[in-house]
Every structure is written in structure tokens, then in C-alpha cells.
Coordinates of C-alpha atoms and ligand atoms in Angstrom, one line a residue:
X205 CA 88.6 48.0 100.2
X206 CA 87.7 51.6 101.1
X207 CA 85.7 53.9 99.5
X208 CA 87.2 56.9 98.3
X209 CA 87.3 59.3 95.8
X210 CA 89.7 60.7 93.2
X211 CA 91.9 62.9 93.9
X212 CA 91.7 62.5 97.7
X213 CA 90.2 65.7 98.9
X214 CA 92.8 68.4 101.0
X215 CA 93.5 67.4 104.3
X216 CA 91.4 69.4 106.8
X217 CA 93.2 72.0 107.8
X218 CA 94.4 71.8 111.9
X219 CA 91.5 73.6 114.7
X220 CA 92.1 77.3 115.0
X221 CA 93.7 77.9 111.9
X222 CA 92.8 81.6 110.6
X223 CA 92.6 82.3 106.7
X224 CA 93.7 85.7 105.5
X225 CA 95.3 87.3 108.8
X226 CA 96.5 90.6 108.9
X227 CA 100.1 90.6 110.0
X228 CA 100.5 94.1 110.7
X229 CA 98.7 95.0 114.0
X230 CA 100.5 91.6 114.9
X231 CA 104.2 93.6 114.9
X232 CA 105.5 96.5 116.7
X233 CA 106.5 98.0 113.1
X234 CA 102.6 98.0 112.3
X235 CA 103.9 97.5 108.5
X236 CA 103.1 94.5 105.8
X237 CA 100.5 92.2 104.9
X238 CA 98.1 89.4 105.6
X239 CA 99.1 85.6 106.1
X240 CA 97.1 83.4 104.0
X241 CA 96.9 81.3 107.0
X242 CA 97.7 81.8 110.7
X243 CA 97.7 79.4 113.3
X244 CA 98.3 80.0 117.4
X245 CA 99.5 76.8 118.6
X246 CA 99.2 76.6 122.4
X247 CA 100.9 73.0 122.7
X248 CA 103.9 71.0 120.9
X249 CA 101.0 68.5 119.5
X250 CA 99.6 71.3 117.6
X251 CA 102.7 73.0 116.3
X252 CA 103.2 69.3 115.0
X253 CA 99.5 69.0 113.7
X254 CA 100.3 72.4 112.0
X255 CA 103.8 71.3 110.0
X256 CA 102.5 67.8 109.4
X257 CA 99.3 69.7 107.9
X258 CA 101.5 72.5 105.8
X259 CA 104.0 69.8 104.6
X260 CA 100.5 68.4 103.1
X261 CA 99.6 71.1 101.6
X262 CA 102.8 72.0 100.2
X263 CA 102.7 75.8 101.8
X264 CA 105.6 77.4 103.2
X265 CA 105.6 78.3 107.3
X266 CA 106.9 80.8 108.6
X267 CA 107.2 81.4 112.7
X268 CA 106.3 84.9 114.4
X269 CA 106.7 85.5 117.9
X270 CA 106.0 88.7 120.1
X271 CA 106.4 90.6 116.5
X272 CA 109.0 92.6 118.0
X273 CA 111.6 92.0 115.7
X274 CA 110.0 91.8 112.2
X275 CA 109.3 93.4 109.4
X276 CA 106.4 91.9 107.1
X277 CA 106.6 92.3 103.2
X278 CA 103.4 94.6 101.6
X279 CA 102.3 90.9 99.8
X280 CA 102.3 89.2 103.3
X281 CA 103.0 85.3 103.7
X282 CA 101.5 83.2 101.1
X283 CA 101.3 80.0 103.7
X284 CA 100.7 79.2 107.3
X285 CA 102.2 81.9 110.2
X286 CA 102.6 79.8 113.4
X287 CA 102.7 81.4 116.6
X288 CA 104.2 79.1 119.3
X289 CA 101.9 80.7 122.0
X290 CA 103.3 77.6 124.2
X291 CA 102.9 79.1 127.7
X292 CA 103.9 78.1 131.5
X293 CA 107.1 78.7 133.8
X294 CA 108.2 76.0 136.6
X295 CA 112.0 75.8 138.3
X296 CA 113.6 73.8 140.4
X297 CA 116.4 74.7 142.9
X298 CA 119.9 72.8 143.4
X299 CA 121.9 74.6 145.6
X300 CA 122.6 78.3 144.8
X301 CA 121.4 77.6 141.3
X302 CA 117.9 77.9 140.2
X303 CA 116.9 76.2 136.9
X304 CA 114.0 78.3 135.3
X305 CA 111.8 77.1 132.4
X306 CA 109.5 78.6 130.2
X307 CA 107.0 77.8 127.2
X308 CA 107.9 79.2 123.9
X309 CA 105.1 81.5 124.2
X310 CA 105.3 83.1 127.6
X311 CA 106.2 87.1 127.6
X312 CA 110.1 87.7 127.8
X313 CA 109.7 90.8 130.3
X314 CA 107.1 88.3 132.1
X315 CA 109.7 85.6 133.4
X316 CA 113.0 88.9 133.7
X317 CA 110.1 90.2 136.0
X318 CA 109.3 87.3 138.0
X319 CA 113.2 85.9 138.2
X320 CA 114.1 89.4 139.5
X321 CA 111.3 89.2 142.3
X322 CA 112.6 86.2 143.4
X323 CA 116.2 87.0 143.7
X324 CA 117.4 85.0 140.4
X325 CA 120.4 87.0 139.4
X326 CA 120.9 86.5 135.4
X327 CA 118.3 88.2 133.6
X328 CA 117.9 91.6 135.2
X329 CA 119.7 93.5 132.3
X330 CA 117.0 92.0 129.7
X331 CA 114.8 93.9 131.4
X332 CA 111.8 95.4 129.2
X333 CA 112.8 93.8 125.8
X334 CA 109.4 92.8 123.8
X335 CA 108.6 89.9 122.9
X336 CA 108.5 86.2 123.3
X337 CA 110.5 83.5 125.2
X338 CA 111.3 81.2 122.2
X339 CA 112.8 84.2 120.3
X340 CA 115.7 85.1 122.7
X341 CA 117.9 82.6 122.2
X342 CA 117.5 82.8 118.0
X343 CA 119.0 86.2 118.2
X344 CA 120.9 86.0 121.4
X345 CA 119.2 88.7 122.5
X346 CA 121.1 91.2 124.4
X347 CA 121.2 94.2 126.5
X348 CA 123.4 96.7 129.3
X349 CA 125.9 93.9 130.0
X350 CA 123.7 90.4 129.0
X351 CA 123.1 88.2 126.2
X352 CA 120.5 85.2 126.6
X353 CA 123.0 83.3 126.0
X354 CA 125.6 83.7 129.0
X355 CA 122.3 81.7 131.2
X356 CA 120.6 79.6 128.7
X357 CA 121.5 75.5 129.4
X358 CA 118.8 74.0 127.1
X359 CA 116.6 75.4 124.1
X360 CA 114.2 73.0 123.2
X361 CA 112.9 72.3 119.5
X362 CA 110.6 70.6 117.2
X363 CA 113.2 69.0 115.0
X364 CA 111.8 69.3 111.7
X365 CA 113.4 66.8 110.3
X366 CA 112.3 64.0 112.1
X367 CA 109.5 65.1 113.9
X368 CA 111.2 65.2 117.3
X369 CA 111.7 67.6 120.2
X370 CA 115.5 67.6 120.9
X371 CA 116.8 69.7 123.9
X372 CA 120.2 72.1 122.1
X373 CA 122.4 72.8 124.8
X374 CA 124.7 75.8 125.1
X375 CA 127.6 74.8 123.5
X376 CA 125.4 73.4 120.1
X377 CA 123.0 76.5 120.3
X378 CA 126.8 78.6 119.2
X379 CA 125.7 81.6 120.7
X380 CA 127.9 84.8 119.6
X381 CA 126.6 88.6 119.2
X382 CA 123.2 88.5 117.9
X383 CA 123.7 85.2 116.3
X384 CA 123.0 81.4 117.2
X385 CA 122.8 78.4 114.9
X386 CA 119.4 78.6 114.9
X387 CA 119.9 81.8 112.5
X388 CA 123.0 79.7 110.7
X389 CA 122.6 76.0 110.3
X390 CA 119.3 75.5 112.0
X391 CA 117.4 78.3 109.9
X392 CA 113.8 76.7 109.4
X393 CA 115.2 73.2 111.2
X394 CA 114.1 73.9 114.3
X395 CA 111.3 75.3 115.9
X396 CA 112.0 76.6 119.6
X397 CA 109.1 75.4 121.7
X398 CA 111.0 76.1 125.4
X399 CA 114.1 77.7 126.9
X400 CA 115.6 76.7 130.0
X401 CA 117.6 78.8 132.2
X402 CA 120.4 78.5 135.1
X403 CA 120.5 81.6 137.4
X404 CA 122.1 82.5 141.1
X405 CA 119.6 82.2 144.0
X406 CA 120.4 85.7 145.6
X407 CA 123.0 86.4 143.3
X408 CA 124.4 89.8 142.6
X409 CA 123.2 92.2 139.6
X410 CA 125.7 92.1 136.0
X411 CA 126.7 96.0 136.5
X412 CA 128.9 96.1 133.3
X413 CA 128.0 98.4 131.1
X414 CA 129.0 101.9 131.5
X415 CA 125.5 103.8 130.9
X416 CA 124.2 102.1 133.2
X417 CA 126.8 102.2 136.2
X418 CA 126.9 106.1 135.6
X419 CA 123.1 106.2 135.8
X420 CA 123.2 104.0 138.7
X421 CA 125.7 106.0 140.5
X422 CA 123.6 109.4 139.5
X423 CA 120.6 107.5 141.0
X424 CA 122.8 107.4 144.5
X425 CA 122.6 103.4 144.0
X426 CA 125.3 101.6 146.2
X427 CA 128.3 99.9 145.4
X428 CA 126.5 96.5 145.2
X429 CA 122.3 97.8 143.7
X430 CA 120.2 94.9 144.0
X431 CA 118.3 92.9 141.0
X432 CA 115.0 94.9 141.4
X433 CA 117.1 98.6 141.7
X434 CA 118.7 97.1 138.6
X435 CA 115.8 96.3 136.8
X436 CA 114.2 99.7 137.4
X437 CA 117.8 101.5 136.0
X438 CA 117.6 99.5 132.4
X439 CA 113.6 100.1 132.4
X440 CA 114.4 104.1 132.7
X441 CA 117.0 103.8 130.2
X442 CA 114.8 102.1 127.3
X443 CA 111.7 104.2 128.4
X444 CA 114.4 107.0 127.4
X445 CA 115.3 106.0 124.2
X446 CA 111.5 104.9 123.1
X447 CA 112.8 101.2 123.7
X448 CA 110.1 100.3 125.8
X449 CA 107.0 99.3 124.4
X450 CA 104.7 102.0 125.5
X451 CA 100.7 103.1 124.4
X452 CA 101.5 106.4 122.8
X453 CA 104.8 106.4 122.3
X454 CA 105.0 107.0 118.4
X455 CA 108.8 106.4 118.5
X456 CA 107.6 103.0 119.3
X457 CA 105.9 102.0 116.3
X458 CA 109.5 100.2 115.1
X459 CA 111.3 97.0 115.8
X460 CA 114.0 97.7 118.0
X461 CA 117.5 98.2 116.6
X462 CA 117.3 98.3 112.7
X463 CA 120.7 97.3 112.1
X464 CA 123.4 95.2 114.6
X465 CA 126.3 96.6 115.5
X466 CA 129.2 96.7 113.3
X467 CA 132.1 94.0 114.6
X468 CA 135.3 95.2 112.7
X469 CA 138.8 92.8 113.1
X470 CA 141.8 94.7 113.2
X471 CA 142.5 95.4 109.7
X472 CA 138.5 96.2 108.9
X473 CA 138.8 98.3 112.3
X474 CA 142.1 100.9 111.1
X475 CA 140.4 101.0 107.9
X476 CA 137.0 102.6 109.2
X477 CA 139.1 104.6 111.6
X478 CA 141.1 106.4 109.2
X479 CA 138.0 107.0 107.1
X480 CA 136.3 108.9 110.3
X481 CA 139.2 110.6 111.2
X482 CA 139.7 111.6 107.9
X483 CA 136.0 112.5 107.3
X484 CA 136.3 115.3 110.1
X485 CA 133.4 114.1 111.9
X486 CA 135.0 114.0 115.8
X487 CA 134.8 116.9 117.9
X488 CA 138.3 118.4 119.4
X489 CA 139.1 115.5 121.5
X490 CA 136.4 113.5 121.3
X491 CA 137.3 109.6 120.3
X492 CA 135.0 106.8 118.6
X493 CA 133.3 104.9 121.1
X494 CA 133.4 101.8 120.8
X495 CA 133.3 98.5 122.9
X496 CA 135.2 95.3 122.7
X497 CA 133.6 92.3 120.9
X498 CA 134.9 88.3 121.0
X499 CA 137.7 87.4 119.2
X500 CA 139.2 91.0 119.5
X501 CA 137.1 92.7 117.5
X502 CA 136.1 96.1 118.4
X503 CA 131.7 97.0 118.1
X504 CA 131.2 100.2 116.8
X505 CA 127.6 101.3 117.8
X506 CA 125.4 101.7 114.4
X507 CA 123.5 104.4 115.8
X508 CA 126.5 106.8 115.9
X509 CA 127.8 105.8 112.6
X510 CA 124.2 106.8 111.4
X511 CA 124.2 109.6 113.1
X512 CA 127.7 111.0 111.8
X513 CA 127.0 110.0 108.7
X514 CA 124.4 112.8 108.4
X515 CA 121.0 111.6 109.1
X516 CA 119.7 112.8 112.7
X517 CA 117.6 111.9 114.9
X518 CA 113.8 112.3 114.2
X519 CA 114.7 112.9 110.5
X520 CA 113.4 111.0 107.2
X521 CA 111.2 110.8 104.7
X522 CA 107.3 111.6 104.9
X523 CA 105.7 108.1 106.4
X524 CA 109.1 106.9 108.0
X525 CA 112.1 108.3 110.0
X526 CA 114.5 107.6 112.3
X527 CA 113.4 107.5 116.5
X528 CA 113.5 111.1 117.7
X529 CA 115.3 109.4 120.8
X530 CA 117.5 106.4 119.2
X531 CA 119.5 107.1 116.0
X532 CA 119.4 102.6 115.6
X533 CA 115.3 102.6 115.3
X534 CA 113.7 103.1 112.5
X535 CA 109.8 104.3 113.2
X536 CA 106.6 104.1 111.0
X537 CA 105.3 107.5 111.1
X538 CA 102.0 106.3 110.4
X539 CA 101.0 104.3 107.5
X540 CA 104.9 102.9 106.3
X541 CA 104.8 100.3 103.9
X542 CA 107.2 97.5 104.1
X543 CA 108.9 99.4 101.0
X544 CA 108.9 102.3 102.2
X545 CA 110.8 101.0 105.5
X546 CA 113.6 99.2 103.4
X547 CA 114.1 102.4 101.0
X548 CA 114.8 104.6 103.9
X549 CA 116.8 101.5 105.5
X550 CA 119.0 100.9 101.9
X551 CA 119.9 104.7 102.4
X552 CA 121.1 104.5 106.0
X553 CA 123.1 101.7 105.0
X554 CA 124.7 103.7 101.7
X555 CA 125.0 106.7 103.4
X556 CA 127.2 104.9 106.0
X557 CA 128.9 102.6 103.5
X558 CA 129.4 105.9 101.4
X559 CA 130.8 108.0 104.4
X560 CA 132.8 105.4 106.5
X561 CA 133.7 102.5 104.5
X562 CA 131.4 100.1 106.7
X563 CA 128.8 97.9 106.0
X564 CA 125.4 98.1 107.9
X565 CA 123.4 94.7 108.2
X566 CA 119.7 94.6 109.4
X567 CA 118.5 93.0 112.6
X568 CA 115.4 92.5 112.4
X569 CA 113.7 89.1 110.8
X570 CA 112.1 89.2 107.0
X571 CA 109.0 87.6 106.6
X572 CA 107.2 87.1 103.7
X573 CA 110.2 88.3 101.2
X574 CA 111.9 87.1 97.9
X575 CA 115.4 86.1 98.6
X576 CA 116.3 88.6 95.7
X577 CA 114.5 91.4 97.6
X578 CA 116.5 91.7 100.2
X579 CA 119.5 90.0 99.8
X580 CA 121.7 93.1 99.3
X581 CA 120.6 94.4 102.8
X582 CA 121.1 90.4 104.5
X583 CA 123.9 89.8 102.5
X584 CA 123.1 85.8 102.0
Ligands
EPU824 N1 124.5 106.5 120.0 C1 124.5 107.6 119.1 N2 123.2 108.0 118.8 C2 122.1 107.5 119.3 C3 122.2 106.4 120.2 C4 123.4 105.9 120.5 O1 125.5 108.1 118.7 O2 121.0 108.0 118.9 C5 125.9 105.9 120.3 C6 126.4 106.5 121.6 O3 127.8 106.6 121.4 C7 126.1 105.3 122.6 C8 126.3 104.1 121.7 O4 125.8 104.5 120.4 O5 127.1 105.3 123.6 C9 125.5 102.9 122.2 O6 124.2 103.2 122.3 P1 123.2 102.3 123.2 O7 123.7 102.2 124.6 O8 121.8 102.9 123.1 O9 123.2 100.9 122.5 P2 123.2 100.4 121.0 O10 124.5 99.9 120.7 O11 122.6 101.4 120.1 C10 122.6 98.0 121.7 C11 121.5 97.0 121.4 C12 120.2 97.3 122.0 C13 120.4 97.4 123.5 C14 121.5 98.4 123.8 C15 121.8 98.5 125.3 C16 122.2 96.1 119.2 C17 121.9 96.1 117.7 N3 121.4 96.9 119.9 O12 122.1 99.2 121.1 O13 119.3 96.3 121.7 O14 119.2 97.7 124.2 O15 122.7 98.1 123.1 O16 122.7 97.4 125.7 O17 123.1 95.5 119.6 C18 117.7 95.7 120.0 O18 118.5 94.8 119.7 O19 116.7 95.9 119.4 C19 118.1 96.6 121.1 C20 117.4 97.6 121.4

């Protein structure tokens, strides 16, 4: 027999676990409150020690990354934030393939950067997006001709069901615009604790999207610019549109895009262009621009739907308003509350319903919310 005691005292909580972290300075929005506890786990063994702990416990966990893509409710996280700061990057070669891994944890611009210097073509588009590793393939993140996606082979999880780390390939991770099953099906199932990569040793640069070929060209870039010449072009363009995380750059103080890009089908697609047409919002010959999506569906870009819809650049309301350079960010002025953020977001997102007939949905994550408080802008 062992001696104990009734009731069995709380189980110590994990090394390194913070109580009553400030979330805010921990985000590029700046905006929300603290997490009642905060843990940076620097290995798979402590994210583990960290759920089996909160499952204890009986709190909630929530995951946060580079904080590029979040915005934090005023009441914070009443549970354990985990940051899966798992680090390190190794690859191995087979042929004109290189297969690149990286830790959760390790800075996304960080491995674009060093897969560019070495002449890894696949990544050189993602150039300059914050944040973490383990959060591009939730989102499928995406820029100037590339998704995540179109390289990742494996993501690896913590399966929290059964405790073990599974390896998703490409097909299972169901990668689409913005969207993987790990934002569907596998929402709080698994946690992402490694991506792995397979790019073209001295492969040419993805020179798809139009901005970019035209600032190519008016850069006096040849017909084939390499990875690095690349690179440079998509840094320019963010650093133009406040989409590069700069010191001093108040346009900055947001996460990214606000909303995703509308994807009309064919029906929802005449619908929105008669109600533009008819709204008298084109210039003489000027046409909606839009890009093809899968399944032949036709992207509308947000920002110009916001835009025509009335609400300019740099404008809004006293602590928030929209980027002075990008009509898709929206920016904390300086002392935003979460509230505050999702007021002026709810009347984007009406004034564009109201005006065009389509419905803007956010991009960024929600932490710390009520379903009920949010689930007119999520929709779920
Ligand atoms: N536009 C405007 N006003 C603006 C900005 C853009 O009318 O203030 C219109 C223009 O017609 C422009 C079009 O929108 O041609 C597209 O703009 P942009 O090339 O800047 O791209 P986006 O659709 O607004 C998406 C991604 C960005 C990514 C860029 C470049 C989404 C939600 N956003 O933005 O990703 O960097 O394409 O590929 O898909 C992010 O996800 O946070 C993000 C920054």
C-alpha cells in the first residue's frame, strides 16, 4: 500500500510552463488577452508532456505559432497556449530532387531563404510571409503563383487521439485554397510538429502571376530570372503593400489578409457580376479582375470588392482602419481591442454583402472566442 492523500493533489504542471501570459505582443495584430497558461515546447516529448498534463487538468489548448495569423479575444485563453518552437532543418538529395525538412518551430522566411540560396526551386514565391513552419500547411499558405501545398510530401503530427506522431501525406493533408484538413476534419486532432518538402535542385523560378512578371520585366529581369532575382521581386512587392513584417511600419501592426478571397461557381459568379455592373462601380472599360480558382471557379480579390464597396484605403474608425497600402489588411492603429477589430471587420463584410451580393469570410485564426461570438463572421 502507498501512502497518499485525498483528493490526490494536481498533477505538476510540465517545466517551462508560464501562468498568465500576455498574448498580445505575441501576434502581429498586437490585440487580446493573456493565456492562463503558456507553454514553448522545444521537442515532441514536451508537446506530449503538455496535452497529457492539460487533458489532466481538464483545460482547453490552444496552439499559436509565429502569431501572424491570429487574432486574440480581449478575455484571452482560459487554458494552456502551446507553442511548437520545434526547431532544426536537414535534407537529403535523390537525383534532381531535394527533400527538405523542418521543425514545426523554425521561421518560414528562414528555410524560403535558405532553399533559395541553394538552388531549391519551390518556395521562392513564399518569400517574406511571417511566421512559423508548422502553420503553412494548416492554411495552405499561398502567394504570387505558390501554395505550400503544390511541394509539401509529408506534414507530420501529434495525433491526439492516440498519442502518436503520424506522417499526412499530400493527398490526406486535402490541400485546396487556404484550406487543408487540418482546418476541416483534423481541427484540434492534430498537432503539426514537422513539414517536409520536395523541391528541384537548380530548378527554375514559378513566374506565374501577372504582378509579378510585369515587375519582373520593369526590373529588366530575363526571360528565365533566377530563384534569388525572384525572391528579391516578391520581397519588394509585400514591402509595398506593408506585407512584410517591418520595425516601424504601422501598416504592419495586422495579420495579413483579413478575409480570403471570394471563390464564386458559375451561378454565384453571374450573380455578383450583374450586381457590380449594375452597381456602376467599373470605370469606362475597365473589367473585374479576377483569377481562375479549381474546379472552375473564378477568385475575386476581397481587397477590390472592399474597396468598391466604399471603404478606402487608410480609412476606419479611431483605433482601427484598413492598411494605407492593402485594402485586405486590417491594422491596429494603436491600442485595438479584439472588439474593436471584429466591429470594423462585421462592417467590411456587410458593406460588401450589402453592395455586391457576396459574402466575405475571415482568414485569420480565432483564439480564445465563444463559438457564438464569431460564428456569423466563420460561418460554422
Ligand atoms: N486590390 C485592390 N485594392 C488593394 C489591393 C488589391 O483593389 O488595396 C485588387 C487588385 O485588383 C489586385 C488584386 O486585388 O490586382 C489582387 O491583389 P494582391 O495581388 O495584392 O493579392 P490579394 O488577392 O489581395 C492574395 C493573398 C496574399 C498574397 C497575395 C499575392 C489571400 C487572402 N491573400 O492577396 O496573402 O500575398 O495574394 O499572391 O489569398 C495573406 O494570406 O495574408 C496574404 C498576404
Amino acid at each position: 500500500m502507498r501512502r497518499s492523500t485525498f483528493p490526490p493533489p494536481p498533477p505538476r504542471a510540465p517545466e517551462g510552463v508560464q501562468e498568465n501570459v500576455l498574448l498580445a505582443p505575441r501576434t502581429t495584430l498586437c490585440v487580446g488577452g493573456p493565456a492562463a497558461h503558456f507553454l514553448e515546447a522545444r521537442d515532441e516529448t514536451k508537446v506530449l508532456e503538455a496535452l497529457a498534463w492539460a487533458r489532466k487538468q481538464g483545460i482547453d489548448v490552444a496552439f499559436l505559432g509565429g502569431g501572424s495569423n491570429v487574432l486574440v479575444a480581449d478575455r484571452g485563453f482560459d487554458g494552456l497556449v502551446l507553442r511548437v518552437a520545434i526547431g532544426g532543418i536537414n535534407h537529403a538529395m535523390e537525383g534532381d530532387r531535394v527533400t527538405l525538412s523542418a521543425g514545426a518551430g523554425v521561421s518560414w522566411d528562414a528555410l524560403v531563404a535558405m532553399a533559395v540560396e541553394h538552388g531549391w526551386a519551390g518556395l521562392e514565391c513564399l518569400s517574406g510571409i511571417p511566421g512559423d513552419v508548422g502553420a503553412a500547411p494548416i492554411q495552405n499558405i499561398g502567394a504570387y503563383g505558390q501554395e505550400a501545398g503544390d511541394t509539401i510530401t509529408f506534414v507530420y503530427c501529434i495525433d491526439r487521439r492516440s498519442g502518436a506522431t503520424v506522417g499526412i501525406d499530400r493527398a490526406g493533408c486535402r490541400f485546396g485554397y487556404r484550406d487543408s484538413i487540418f482546418k476541416r476534419r483534423g481541427r484540434g486532432r492534430f498537432v503539426v510538429v514537422g513539414v517536409t518538402f520536395s523541391l528541384q535542385r537548380n530548378g527554375p523560378a514559378t513566374v506565374r502571376y501577372p504582378e509579378l512578371e510585369r515587375f519582373l520585366r520593369s526590373e529588366g529581369a530575363g526571360a528565365s530570372p533566377s530563384l534569388a532575382e525572384v525572391r528579391q521581386a516578391v520581397l519588394e512587392l509585400r514591402r509595398r503593400k506593408s506585407m512584410l513584417l517591418e520595425s516601424g511600419d504601422e501598416n504592419a501592426r495586422s495579420a495579413g489578409s483579413f478575409f480570403v478571397n471570394p471563390t464564386l461557381d458559375e451561378e454565384e459568379w453571374a450573380r455578383a457580376r450583374a450586381r457590380i455592373e449594375a452597381a456602376g462601380v467599373l470605370g469606362g472599360g475597365e473589367s473585374i479582375p479576377q483569377f481562375p480558382a479549381s474546379g472552375g471557379r473564378v477568385k475575386v480579390p476581397a481587397a477590390w470588392l472592399i474597396e468598391r464597396a466604399g471603404f478606402h484605403k487608410g480609412s476606419g474608425e479611431g483605433t482601427v482602419g484598413l492598411s494605407t497600402k492593402h485594402a485586405l489588411a486590417i491594422v491596429n492603429r494603436g491600442g485595438a481591442t479584439a472588439e474593436d477589430i471584429l466591429r470594423f471587420a462585421r462592417r467590411l463584410r456587410d458593406g460588401v454583402l450589402a453592395r455586391f451580393g457576396v459574402r466575405l469570410v475571415p482568414e485569420p485564426v480565432f483564439l480564445g472566442f465563444q463559438p457564438h461570438e464569431i460564428e456569423d463572421l466563420v460561418g460554422h
